[in-house]
């Protein structure tokens, strides 16, 4: 229902323009996004299930991986179903409460993933650089505390933005030139003074984005230094393989997400949407593949788990 106050539209439905520039490949886009959504949900659900049920994986490293997988499931479920509905039906309307809710979950998941990836880098640093004290430093209480901080900071940050955005007016247009309710796009669309939110977003890019990224790089600088001190090439390869999966995910997520928020406006909205699709769909889909295909412990646990199920079904 449209309500007008001083010639200003308040709490009207938004229109997500999504991929309107790619109408000639509409069904191809739908198929591709659907495949990524299914693989992301099933893959991360499998990782979560395996880590929870296989006792050999009840370690800090896989506890953090399980939390990352849960976060990725929330991430894709908050964004991709609406994209699929728009692409298939052409109905691009999204209500004001749904838009704020989607923006909340998107901001929450991005912030949480930044800190989870940083915590995982710290875990690898302790495991490789100070292995004799690993069980003492990364004990169960510390792991739970670190993960709780990650989730709490993510919720607090997204709740702050949701409250700030809910107080803005959108008088001139309700057309969001994106495929989801992105924080940056909502700020640009608003007719209110958004200086305070833009300043907050800039500060967050430093403290929630670049600072964790620098901590990750510092951790891996120490890790690489420790690996180079290993005398045998077999030992170096074995140790590096234990953290290469995490390093791959870090660069996939950080490069795509930070590049979107810190780069200047270019007016190339379609290209920006494709970049956004990388960290909202491709990265969550690749996370379980990277961690399973490049990790012998996870592969072995999956084979044993599937084999055990087969034996139970036969008996």
PDB file of C-alpha atoms in Angstrom:
ATOM      1  CA  UNK A   1       0.000   0.000   0.000  1.00  0.00           C
ATOM      2  CA  UNK A   2       1.378   3.361  -1.030  1.00  0.00           C
ATOM      3  CA  UNK A   3       1.305   6.107   1.568  1.00  0.00           C
ATOM      4  CA  UNK A   4       2.352   9.639   0.790  1.00  0.00           C
ATOM      5  CA  UNK A   5       3.743  12.185   3.170  1.00  0.00           C
ATOM      6  CA  UNK A   6       4.789  15.563   1.755  1.00  0.00           C
ATOM      7  CA  UNK A   7       4.890  14.144  -1.777  1.00  0.00           C
ATOM      8  CA  UNK A   8       7.253  11.403  -0.660  1.00  0.00           C
ATOM      9  CA  UNK A   9       6.585   7.705  -1.114  1.00  0.00           C
ATOM     10  CA  UNK A  10       7.084   5.908   2.184  1.00  0.00           C
ATOM     11  CA  UNK A  11       7.559   2.140   2.586  1.00  0.00           C
ATOM     12  CA  UNK A  12       6.512   1.304  -0.981  1.00  0.00           C
ATOM     13  CA  UNK A  13       7.497  -1.891  -2.718  1.00  0.00           C
ATOM     14  CA  UNK A  14      10.890  -1.852  -4.403  1.00  0.00           C
ATOM     15  CA  UNK A  15      11.589  -3.146  -7.901  1.00  0.00           C
ATOM     16  CA  UNK A  16      14.755  -5.193  -8.313  1.00  0.00           C
ATOM     17  CA  UNK A  17      15.961  -4.615 -11.865  1.00  0.00           C
ATOM     18  CA  UNK A  18      18.128  -7.728 -11.555  1.00  0.00           C
ATOM     19  CA  UNK A  19      19.615  -8.823 -14.908  1.00  0.00           C
ATOM     20  CA  UNK A  20      17.289  -6.817 -17.174  1.00  0.00           C
ATOM     21  CA  UNK A  21      20.186  -6.255 -19.595  1.00  0.00           C
ATOM     22  CA  UNK A  22      20.513  -9.996 -20.206  1.00  0.00           C
ATOM     23  CA  UNK A  23      16.983 -10.821 -21.376  1.00  0.00           C
ATOM     24  CA  UNK A  24      18.319 -12.806 -24.332  1.00  0.00           C
ATOM     25  CA  UNK A  25      19.960 -15.312 -21.973  1.00  0.00           C
ATOM     26  CA  UNK A  26      17.278 -15.226 -19.270  1.00  0.00           C
ATOM     27  CA  UNK A  27      16.779 -19.001 -19.066  1.00  0.00           C
ATOM     28  CA  UNK A  28      20.508 -19.640 -19.205  1.00  0.00           C
ATOM     29  CA  UNK A  29      20.951 -17.297 -16.233  1.00  0.00           C
ATOM     30  CA  UNK A  30      18.133 -19.050 -14.380  1.00  0.00           C
ATOM     31  CA  UNK A  31      19.675 -22.465 -15.001  1.00  0.00           C
ATOM     32  CA  UNK A  32      23.136 -21.317 -13.940  1.00  0.00           C
ATOM     33  CA  UNK A  33      21.930 -19.640 -10.740  1.00  0.00           C
ATOM     34  CA  UNK A  34      19.723 -22.644  -9.890  1.00  0.00           C
ATOM     35  CA  UNK A  35      22.675 -25.026 -10.270  1.00  0.00           C
ATOM     36  CA  UNK A  36      24.858 -22.800  -8.064  1.00  0.00           C
ATOM     37  CA  UNK A  37      22.108 -22.552  -5.451  1.00  0.00           C
ATOM     38  CA  UNK A  38      21.562 -26.324  -5.326  1.00  0.00           C
ATOM     39  CA  UNK A  39      25.285 -27.102  -5.180  1.00  0.00           C
ATOM     40  CA  UNK A  40      25.858 -24.448  -2.495  1.00  0.00           C
ATOM     41  CA  UNK A  41      23.063 -25.713  -0.248  1.00  0.00           C
ATOM     42  CA  UNK A  42      23.748 -29.431  -0.735  1.00  0.00           C
ATOM     43  CA  UNK A  43      27.538 -29.077  -0.560  1.00  0.00           C
ATOM     44  CA  UNK A  44      27.554 -26.983   2.606  1.00  0.00           C
ATOM     45  CA  UNK A  45      24.877 -29.188   4.192  1.00  0.00           C
ATOM     46  CA  UNK A  46      27.055 -32.227   3.463  1.00  0.00           C
ATOM     47  CA  UNK A  47      30.122 -30.566   5.022  1.00  0.00           C
ATOM     48  CA  UNK A  48      28.106 -29.579   8.122  1.00  0.00           C
ATOM     49  CA  UNK A  49      26.654 -33.073   8.476  1.00  0.00           C
ATOM     50  CA  UNK A  50      29.986 -34.835   8.034  1.00  0.00           C
ATOM     51  CA  UNK A  51      31.772 -32.586  10.540  1.00  0.00           C
ATOM     52  CA  UNK A  52      29.007 -33.069  13.117  1.00  0.00           C
ATOM     53  CA  UNK A  53      28.732 -36.851  12.763  1.00  0.00           C
ATOM     54  CA  UNK A  54      32.343 -37.951  12.195  1.00  0.00           C
ATOM     55  CA  UNK A  55      34.273 -37.862  15.460  1.00  0.00           C
ATOM     56  CA  UNK A  56      37.648 -37.649  13.676  1.00  0.00           C
ATOM     57  CA  UNK A  57      36.672 -34.209  12.419  1.00  0.00           C
ATOM     58  CA  UNK A  58      35.820 -32.828  15.860  1.00  0.00           C
ATOM     59  CA  UNK A  59      38.811 -30.481  15.790  1.00  0.00           C
ATOM     60  CA  UNK A  60      39.057 -26.657  15.843  1.00  0.00           C
ATOM     61  CA  UNK A  61      39.784 -26.483  12.103  1.00  0.00           C
ATOM     62  CA  UNK A  62      36.635 -28.394  11.140  1.00  0.00           C
ATOM     63  CA  UNK A  63      34.531 -26.722  13.816  1.00  0.00           C
ATOM     64  CA  UNK A  64      35.318 -23.399  12.114  1.00  0.00           C
ATOM     65  CA  UNK A  65      34.658 -24.945   8.691  1.00  0.00           C
ATOM     66  CA  UNK A  66      31.253 -26.151   9.914  1.00  0.00           C
ATOM     67  CA  UNK A  67      30.356 -22.608  11.003  1.00  0.00           C
ATOM     68  CA  UNK A  68      31.472 -21.262   7.628  1.00  0.00           C
ATOM     69  CA  UNK A  69      29.226 -23.792   5.873  1.00  0.00           C
ATOM     70  CA  UNK A  70      26.202 -22.850   8.017  1.00  0.00           C
ATOM     71  CA  UNK A  71      26.831 -19.190   7.237  1.00  0.00           C
ATOM     72  CA  UNK A  72      27.025 -19.945   3.505  1.00  0.00           C
ATOM     73  CA  UNK A  73      23.674 -21.763   3.613  1.00  0.00           C
ATOM     74  CA  UNK A  74      22.034 -18.735   5.237  1.00  0.00           C
ATOM     75  CA  UNK A  75      23.797 -16.509   2.709  1.00  0.00           C
ATOM     76  CA  UNK A  76      22.511 -18.157  -0.464  1.00  0.00           C
ATOM     77  CA  UNK A  77      19.028 -18.835   0.944  1.00  0.00           C
ATOM     78  CA  UNK A  78      18.605 -15.131   1.729  1.00  0.00           C
ATOM     79  CA  UNK A  79      19.423 -13.966  -1.813  1.00  0.00           C
ATOM     80  CA  UNK A  80      19.248 -16.569  -4.574  1.00  0.00           C
ATOM     81  CA  UNK A  81      15.601 -17.785  -4.271  1.00  0.00           C
ATOM     82  CA  UNK A  82      14.348 -14.248  -4.979  1.00  0.00           C
ATOM     83  CA  UNK A  83      16.744 -13.923  -7.923  1.00  0.00           C
ATOM     84  CA  UNK A  84      15.437 -17.198  -9.334  1.00  0.00           C
ATOM     85  CA  UNK A  85      11.818 -16.046  -8.943  1.00  0.00           C
ATOM     86  CA  UNK A  86      12.525 -12.740 -10.696  1.00  0.00           C
ATOM     87  CA  UNK A  87      14.417 -14.412 -13.538  1.00  0.00           C
ATOM     88  CA  UNK A  88      11.700 -17.007 -14.108  1.00  0.00           C
ATOM     89  CA  UNK A  89       8.509 -14.962 -13.616  1.00  0.00           C
ATOM     90  CA  UNK A  90       9.629 -11.410 -14.364  1.00  0.00           C
ATOM     91  CA  UNK A  91       7.901 -10.169 -11.192  1.00  0.00           C
ATOM     92  CA  UNK A  92      10.651  -8.033  -9.682  1.00  0.00           C
ATOM     93  CA  UNK A  93       8.690  -6.539  -6.785  1.00  0.00           C
ATOM     94  CA  UNK A  94       9.973  -6.932  -3.244  1.00  0.00           C
ATOM     95  CA  UNK A  95       8.186  -5.440  -0.256  1.00  0.00           C
ATOM     96  CA  UNK A  96       9.900  -2.901   1.971  1.00  0.00           C
ATOM     97  CA  UNK A  97      10.111  -5.273   5.014  1.00  0.00           C
ATOM     98  CA  UNK A  98      11.403  -8.120   2.827  1.00  0.00           C
ATOM     99  CA  UNK A  99      14.016  -5.816   1.324  1.00  0.00           C
ATOM    100  CA  UNK A 100      15.257  -4.688   4.742  1.00  0.00           C
ATOM    101  CA  UNK A 101      15.289  -8.321   5.921  1.00  0.00           C
ATOM    102  CA  UNK A 102      17.291  -9.433   2.885  1.00  0.00           C
ATOM    103  CA  UNK A 103      19.746  -6.589   3.380  1.00  0.00           C
ATOM    104  CA  UNK A 104      20.084  -7.569   7.054  1.00  0.00           C
ATOM    105  CA  UNK A 105      20.974 -11.192   6.245  1.00  0.00           C
ATOM    106  CA  UNK A 106      23.334 -10.177   3.436  1.00  0.00           C
ATOM    107  CA  UNK A 107      25.246  -7.727   5.659  1.00  0.00           C
ATOM    108  CA  UNK A 108      25.232 -10.232   8.510  1.00  0.00           C
ATOM    109  CA  UNK A 109      26.674 -13.044   6.389  1.00  0.00           C
ATOM    110  CA  UNK A 110      29.366 -10.906   4.757  1.00  0.00           C
ATOM    111  CA  UNK A 111      30.560  -9.513   8.101  1.00  0.00           C
ATOM    112  CA  UNK A 112      30.488 -12.939   9.742  1.00  0.00           C
ATOM    113  CA  UNK A 113      32.433 -14.538   6.886  1.00  0.00           C
ATOM    114  CA  UNK A 114      35.156 -11.881   7.126  1.00  0.00           C
ATOM    115  CA  UNK A 115      35.742 -12.778  10.771  1.00  0.00           C
ATOM    116  CA  UNK A 116      35.350 -16.534  10.328  1.00  0.00           C
ATOM    117  CA  UNK A 117      37.999 -16.549   7.593  1.00  0.00           C
ATOM    118  CA  UNK A 118      40.287 -14.505   9.844  1.00  0.00           C
ATOM    119  CA  UNK A 119      39.736 -16.950  12.723  1.00  0.00           C
ATOM    120  CA  UNK A 120      40.490 -19.870  10.407  1.00  0.00           C
ATOM    121  CA  UNK A 121      43.751 -18.184   9.378  1.00  0.00           C
ATOM    122  CA  UNK A 122      44.679 -17.790  13.054  1.00  0.00           C
ATOM    123  CA  UNK A 123      43.926 -21.476  13.606  1.00  0.00           C
ATOM    124  CA  UNK A 124      46.286 -22.450  10.755  1.00  0.00           C
ATOM    125  CA  UNK A 125      48.954 -20.077  12.130  1.00  0.00           C
ATOM    126  CA  UNK A 126      48.853 -21.714  15.564  1.00  0.00           C
ATOM    127  CA  UNK A 127      48.781 -25.235  14.074  1.00  0.00           C
ATOM    128  CA  UNK A 128      51.835 -24.670  11.855  1.00  0.00           C
ATOM    129  CA  UNK A 129      53.921 -22.066  13.691  1.00  0.00           C
ATOM    130  CA  UNK A 130      53.401 -23.197  17.309  1.00  0.00           C
ATOM    131  CA  UNK A 131      52.201 -26.813  16.943  1.00  0.00           C
ATOM    132  CA  UNK A 132      53.305 -27.922  20.427  1.00  0.00           C
ATOM    133  CA  UNK A 133      50.916 -25.414  22.029  1.00  0.00           C
ATOM    134  CA  UNK A 134      48.067 -25.894  19.536  1.00  0.00           C
ATOM    135  CA  UNK A 135      45.789 -27.940  21.789  1.00  0.00           C
ATOM    136  CA  UNK A 136      46.379 -25.511  24.644  1.00  0.00           C
ATOM    137  CA  UNK A 137      45.737 -22.336  22.626  1.00  0.00           C
ATOM    138  CA  UNK A 138      42.893 -23.603  20.442  1.00  0.00           C
ATOM    139  CA  UNK A 139      40.967 -25.434  23.157  1.00  0.00           C
ATOM    140  CA  UNK A 140      37.193 -25.890  23.037  1.00  0.00           C
ATOM    141  CA  UNK A 141      36.401 -22.803  25.129  1.00  0.00           C
ATOM    142  CA  UNK A 142      38.570 -20.575  22.944  1.00  0.00           C
ATOM    143  CA  UNK A 143      37.041 -21.948  19.724  1.00  0.00           C
ATOM    144  CA  UNK A 144      33.479 -21.403  20.944  1.00  0.00           C
ATOM    145  CA  UNK A 145      34.385 -17.903  22.148  1.00  0.00           C
ATOM    146  CA  UNK A 146      35.979 -16.947  18.819  1.00  0.00           C
ATOM    147  CA  UNK A 147      33.005 -18.223  16.801  1.00  0.00           C
ATOM    148  CA  UNK A 148      30.544 -16.484  19.143  1.00  0.00           C
ATOM    149  CA  UNK A 149      32.392 -13.198  18.621  1.00  0.00           C
ATOM    150  CA  UNK A 150      32.251 -13.687  14.833  1.00  0.00           C
ATOM    151  CA  UNK A 151      28.480 -14.257  14.834  1.00  0.00           C
ATOM    152  CA  UNK A 152      27.812 -11.516  17.405  1.00  0.00           C
ATOM    153  CA  UNK A 153      29.782  -8.863  15.513  1.00  0.00           C
ATOM    154  CA  UNK A 154      28.040  -9.887  12.290  1.00  0.00           C
ATOM    155  CA  UNK A 155      24.579  -9.571  13.873  1.00  0.00           C
ATOM    156  CA  UNK A 156      25.400  -6.278  15.601  1.00  0.00           C
ATOM    157  CA  UNK A 157      26.775  -4.759  12.393  1.00  0.00           C
ATOM    158  CA  UNK A 158      23.823  -5.853  10.231  1.00  0.00           C
ATOM    159  CA  UNK A 159      21.277  -4.772  12.850  1.00  0.00           C
ATOM    160  CA  UNK A 160      22.864  -1.320  12.959  1.00  0.00           C
ATOM    161  CA  UNK A 161      22.596  -0.939   9.188  1.00  0.00           C
ATOM    162  CA  UNK A 162      19.036  -2.294   9.115  1.00  0.00           C
ATOM    163  CA  UNK A 163      17.936   0.296  11.675  1.00  0.00           C
ATOM    164  CA  UNK A 164      19.704   3.126   9.834  1.00  0.00           C
ATOM    165  CA  UNK A 165      18.292   2.131   6.427  1.00  0.00           C
ATOM    166  CA  UNK A 166      14.761   1.767   7.862  1.00  0.00           C
ATOM    167  CA  UNK A 167      14.804   5.475   8.765  1.00  0.00           C
ATOM    168  CA  UNK A 168      15.651   6.620   5.223  1.00  0.00           C
ATOM    169  CA  UNK A 169      13.161   7.999   2.701  1.00  0.00           C
ATOM    170  CA  UNK A 170      12.950   6.893  -0.914  1.00  0.00           C
ATOM    171  CA  UNK A 171      11.062   9.712  -2.622  1.00  0.00           C
ATOM    172  CA  UNK A 172      12.294   9.686  -6.202  1.00  0.00           C
ATOM    173  CA  UNK A 173      12.506   6.050  -7.212  1.00  0.00           C
ATOM    174  CA  UNK A 174      11.935   2.548  -5.901  1.00  0.00           C
ATOM    175  CA  UNK A 175      13.983   0.849  -8.636  1.00  0.00           C
ATOM    176  CA  UNK A 176      17.009  -0.938  -7.236  1.00  0.00           C
ATOM    177  CA  UNK A 177      19.533  -1.547  -9.998  1.00  0.00           C
ATOM    178  CA  UNK A 178      20.665  -4.843  -8.513  1.00  0.00           C
ATOM    179  CA  UNK A 179      19.453  -8.425  -8.079  1.00  0.00           C
ATOM    180  CA  UNK A 180      19.140  -8.165  -4.284  1.00  0.00           C
ATOM    181  CA  UNK A 181      18.682  -5.406  -1.687  1.00  0.00           C
ATOM    182  CA  UNK A 182      22.290  -4.352  -1.471  1.00  0.00           C
ATOM    183  CA  UNK A 183      23.303  -1.843   1.195  1.00  0.00           C
ATOM    184  CA  UNK A 184      25.336   0.308  -1.174  1.00  0.00           C
ATOM    185  CA  UNK A 185      22.524   0.436  -3.758  1.00  0.00           C
ATOM    186  CA  UNK A 186      19.910   1.358  -1.128  1.00  0.00           C
ATOM    187  CA  UNK A 187      22.074   4.213   0.131  1.00  0.00           C
ATOM    188  CA  UNK A 188      22.493   5.545  -3.419  1.00  0.00           C
ATOM    189  CA  UNK A 189      18.751   5.319  -4.063  1.00  0.00           C
ATOM    190  CA  UNK A 190      17.646   7.151  -0.907  1.00  0.00           C
ATOM    191  CA  UNK A 191      16.515  10.783  -1.012  1.00  0.00           C
ATOM    192  CA  UNK A 192      17.607  11.326   2.614  1.00  0.00           C
ATOM    193  CA  UNK A 193      20.967  12.555   3.834  1.00  0.00           C
ATOM    194  CA  UNK A 194      23.068   9.400   3.954  1.00  0.00           C
ATOM    195  CA  UNK A 195      26.398  10.975   4.879  1.00  0.00           C
ATOM    196  CA  UNK A 196      26.499   9.291   8.288  1.00  0.00           C
ATOM    197  CA  UNK A 197      25.809   5.857   6.782  1.00  0.00           C
ATOM    198  CA  UNK A 198      28.437   6.332   4.067  1.00  0.00           C
ATOM    199  CA  UNK A 199      30.999   7.311   6.707  1.00  0.00           C
ATOM    200  CA  UNK A 200      30.066   4.250   8.759  1.00  0.00           C
ATOM    201  CA  UNK A 201      30.368   2.047   5.674  1.00  0.00           C
ATOM    202  CA  UNK A 202      33.821   3.478   4.886  1.00  0.00           C
ATOM    203  CA  UNK A 203      34.980   2.855   8.440  1.00  0.00           C
ATOM    204  CA  UNK A 204      33.623  -0.685   8.298  1.00  0.00           C
ATOM    205  CA  UNK A 205      35.458  -1.400   5.046  1.00  0.00           C
ATOM    206  CA  UNK A 206      38.646  -0.693   6.989  1.00  0.00           C
ATOM    207  CA  UNK A 207      37.875  -2.449  10.285  1.00  0.00           C
ATOM    208  CA  UNK A 208      35.664  -5.285   9.033  1.00  0.00           C
ATOM    209  CA  UNK A 209      37.322  -5.771   5.638  1.00  0.00           C
ATOM    210  CA  UNK A 210      40.901  -4.564   5.223  1.00  0.00           C
ATOM    211  CA  UNK A 211      42.025  -5.102   8.826  1.00  0.00           C
ATOM    212  CA  UNK A 212      40.959  -8.800   8.888  1.00  0.00           C
ATOM    213  CA  UNK A 213      42.525  -9.196   5.431  1.00  0.00           C
ATOM    214  CA  UNK A 214      45.808  -7.766   6.710  1.00  0.00           C
ATOM    215  CA  UNK A 215      45.673 -10.116   9.705  1.00  0.00           C
ATOM    216  CA  UNK A 216      45.167 -13.045   7.334  1.00  0.00           C
ATOM    217  CA  UNK A 217      48.120 -11.946   5.197  1.00  0.00           C
ATOM    218  CA  UNK A 218      50.278 -11.558   8.320  1.00  0.00           C
ATOM    219  CA  UNK A 219      49.272 -15.051   9.473  1.00  0.00           C
ATOM    220  CA  UNK A 220      50.181 -16.552   6.117  1.00  0.00           C
ATOM    221  CA  UNK A 221      53.463 -14.650   6.001  1.00  0.00           C
ATOM    222  CA  UNK A 222      54.401 -16.426   9.243  1.00  0.00           C
ATOM    223  CA  UNK A 223      53.031 -19.724   7.919  1.00  0.00           C
ATOM    224  CA  UNK A 224      55.035 -19.520   4.685  1.00  0.00           C
ATOM    225  CA  UNK A 225      58.152 -18.599   6.665  1.00  0.00           C
ATOM    226  CA  UNK A 226      57.646 -21.675   8.853  1.00  0.00           C
ATOM    227  CA  UNK A 227      57.014 -23.898   5.823  1.00  0.00           C
ATOM    228  CA  UNK A 228      60.232 -22.770   4.125  1.00  0.00           C
ATOM    229  CA  UNK A 229      62.176 -23.901   7.192  1.00  0.00           C
ATOM    230  CA  UNK A 230      61.011 -27.482   6.703  1.00  0.00           C
ATOM    231  CA  UNK A 231      63.900 -29.441   5.237  1.00  0.00           C
ATOM    232  CA  UNK A 232      62.085 -31.938   3.025  1.00  0.00           C
ATOM    233  CA  UNK A 233      59.967 -30.975   0.022  1.00  0.00           C
ATOM    234  CA  UNK A 234      57.415 -33.652   0.945  1.00  0.00           C
ATOM    235  CA  UNK A 235      56.981 -32.092   4.372  1.00  0.00           C
ATOM    236  CA  UNK A 236      56.589 -28.616   2.900  1.00  0.00           C
ATOM    237  CA  UNK A 237      53.923 -29.794   0.449  1.00  0.00           C
ATOM    238  CA  UNK A 238      52.034 -31.700   3.151  1.00  0.00           C
ATOM    239  CA  UNK A 239      51.960 -28.729   5.538  1.00  0.00           C
ATOM    240  CA  UNK A 240      51.030 -26.204   2.865  1.00  0.00           C
ATOM    241  CA  UNK A 241      48.198 -28.421   1.608  1.00  0.00           C
ATOM    242  CA  UNK A 242      46.556 -28.149   5.026  1.00  0.00           C
ATOM    243  CA  UNK A 243      46.013 -24.407   4.551  1.00  0.00           C
ATOM    244  CA  UNK A 244      45.888 -23.977   0.758  1.00  0.00           C
ATOM    245  CA  UNK A 245      42.123 -24.569   0.682  1.00  0.00           C
ATOM    246  CA  UNK A 246      41.507 -21.764   3.135  1.00  0.00           C
ATOM    247  CA  UNK A 247      43.848 -19.441   1.250  1.00  0.00           C
ATOM    248  CA  UNK A 248      41.949 -20.115  -1.985  1.00  0.00           C
ATOM    249  CA  UNK A 249      38.600 -19.227  -0.377  1.00  0.00           C
ATOM    250  CA  UNK A 250      40.047 -16.089   1.209  1.00  0.00           C
ATOM    251  CA  UNK A 251      41.190 -14.642  -2.088  1.00  0.00           C
ATOM    252  CA  UNK A 252      37.988 -15.621  -3.898  1.00  0.00           C
ATOM    253  CA  UNK A 253      35.788 -13.939  -1.289  1.00  0.00           C
ATOM    254  CA  UNK A 254      37.880 -10.922  -0.330  1.00  0.00           C
ATOM    255  CA  UNK A 255      38.912  -9.866  -3.831  1.00  0.00           C
ATOM    256  CA  UNK A 256      35.348  -9.977  -5.200  1.00  0.00           C
ATOM    257  CA  UNK A 257      33.490  -8.492  -2.216  1.00  0.00           C
ATOM    258  CA  UNK A 258      35.938  -5.741  -1.274  1.00  0.00           C
ATOM    259  CA  UNK A 259      36.472  -4.721  -4.898  1.00  0.00           C
ATOM    260  CA  UNK A 260      32.731  -4.028  -5.218  1.00  0.00           C
ATOM    261  CA  UNK A 261      32.501  -1.837  -2.114  1.00  0.00           C
ATOM    262  CA  UNK A 262      35.716   0.152  -2.384  1.00  0.00           C
ATOM    263  CA  UNK A 263      35.904   0.820  -6.113  1.00  0.00           C
ATOM    264  CA  UNK A 264      34.565   4.153  -7.442  1.00  0.00           C
ATOM    265  CA  UNK A 265      31.270   4.342  -9.281  1.00  0.00           C
ATOM    266  CA  UNK A 266      31.718   3.482 -12.954  1.00  0.00           C
ATOM    267  CA  UNK A 267      28.114   3.353 -14.149  1.00  0.00           C
ATOM    268  CA  UNK A 268      28.637  -0.217 -15.378  1.00  0.00           C
ATOM    269  CA  UNK A 269      25.831  -1.746 -13.323  1.00  0.00           C
ATOM    270  CA  UNK A 270      25.631  -5.005 -15.289  1.00  0.00           C
ATOM    271  CA  UNK A 271      29.326  -5.709 -14.719  1.00  0.00           C
ATOM    272  CA  UNK A 272      28.901  -4.874 -11.022  1.00  0.00           C
ATOM    273  CA  UNK A 273      26.073  -7.401 -10.790  1.00  0.00           C
ATOM    274  CA  UNK A 274      28.238 -10.124 -12.298  1.00  0.00           C
ATOM    275  CA  UNK A 275      30.975  -9.343  -9.763  1.00  0.00           C
ATOM    276  CA  UNK A 276      28.371  -9.488  -6.978  1.00  0.00           C
ATOM    277  CA  UNK A 277      27.203 -12.852  -8.298  1.00  0.00           C
ATOM    278  CA  UNK A 278      30.718 -14.193  -7.710  1.00  0.00           C
ATOM    279  CA  UNK A 279      30.655 -13.673  -3.938  1.00  0.00           C
ATOM    280  CA  UNK A 280      26.922 -14.282  -3.412  1.00  0.00           C
ATOM    281  CA  UNK A 281      26.657 -17.525  -5.424  1.00  0.00           C
ATOM    282  CA  UNK A 282      29.967 -18.779  -6.849  1.00  0.00           C
ATOM    283  CA  UNK A 283      32.044 -18.568  -3.649  1.00  0.00           C
ATOM    284  CA  UNK A 284      29.444 -20.330  -1.415  1.00  0.00           C
ATOM    285  CA  UNK A 285      29.171 -23.029  -4.096  1.00  0.00           C
ATOM    286  CA  UNK A 286      32.954 -23.462  -4.352  1.00  0.00           C
ATOM    287  CA  UNK A 287      33.637 -23.491  -0.596  1.00  0.00           C
ATOM    288  CA  UNK A 288      32.575 -27.127  -0.003  1.00  0.00           C
ATOM    289  CA  UNK A 289      34.229 -28.231  -3.253  1.00  0.00           C
ATOM    290  CA  UNK A 290      37.518 -26.560  -2.373  1.00  0.00           C
ATOM    291  CA  UNK A 291      37.530 -27.864   1.198  1.00  0.00           C
ATOM    292  CA  UNK A 292      36.519 -31.403   0.259  1.00  0.00           C
ATOM    293  CA  UNK A 293      38.417 -32.016  -2.987  1.00  0.00           C
ATOM    294  CA  UNK A 294      41.640 -30.515  -1.600  1.00  0.00           C
ATOM    295  CA  UNK A 295      41.361 -32.047   1.871  1.00  0.00           C
ATOM    296  CA  UNK A 296      42.150 -35.729   2.362  1.00  0.00           C
ATOM    297  CA  UNK A 297      40.587 -35.843   5.850  1.00  0.00           C
ATOM    298  CA  UNK A 298      37.220 -34.605   4.574  1.00  0.00           C
ATOM    299  CA  UNK A 299      37.320 -36.901   1.533  1.00  0.00           C
ATOM    300  CA  UNK A 300      38.139 -39.884   3.729  1.00  0.00           C
ATOM    301  CA  UNK A 301      35.357 -38.971   6.179  1.00  0.00           C
ATOM    302  CA  UNK A 302      32.821 -38.646   3.339  1.00  0.00           C
ATOM    303  CA  UNK A 303      33.824 -42.024   1.870  1.00  0.00           C
ATOM    304  CA  UNK A 304      33.652 -43.727   5.252  1.00  0.00           C
ATOM    305  CA  UNK A 305      30.311 -42.081   6.054  1.00  0.00           C
ATOM    306  CA  UNK A 306      28.767 -43.050   2.704  1.00  0.00           C
ATOM    307  CA  UNK A 307      30.219 -46.545   2.944  1.00  0.00           C
ATOM    308  CA  UNK A 308      28.803 -46.979   6.437  1.00  0.00           C
ATOM    309  CA  UNK A 309      25.356 -45.908   5.214  1.00  0.00           C
ATOM    310  CA  UNK A 310      25.592 -48.403   2.346  1.00  0.00           C
ATOM    311  CA  UNK A 311      26.455 -51.216   4.733  1.00  0.00           C
ATOM    312  CA  UNK A 312      23.547 -50.300   7.011  1.00  0.00           C
ATOM    313  CA  UNK A 313      21.121 -50.265   4.088  1.00  0.00           C
ATOM    314  CA  UNK A 314      22.346 -53.699   2.894  1.00  0.00           C
ATOM    315  CA  UNK A 315      22.058 -55.221   6.331  1.00  0.00           C
TER     316      UNK A 315
END
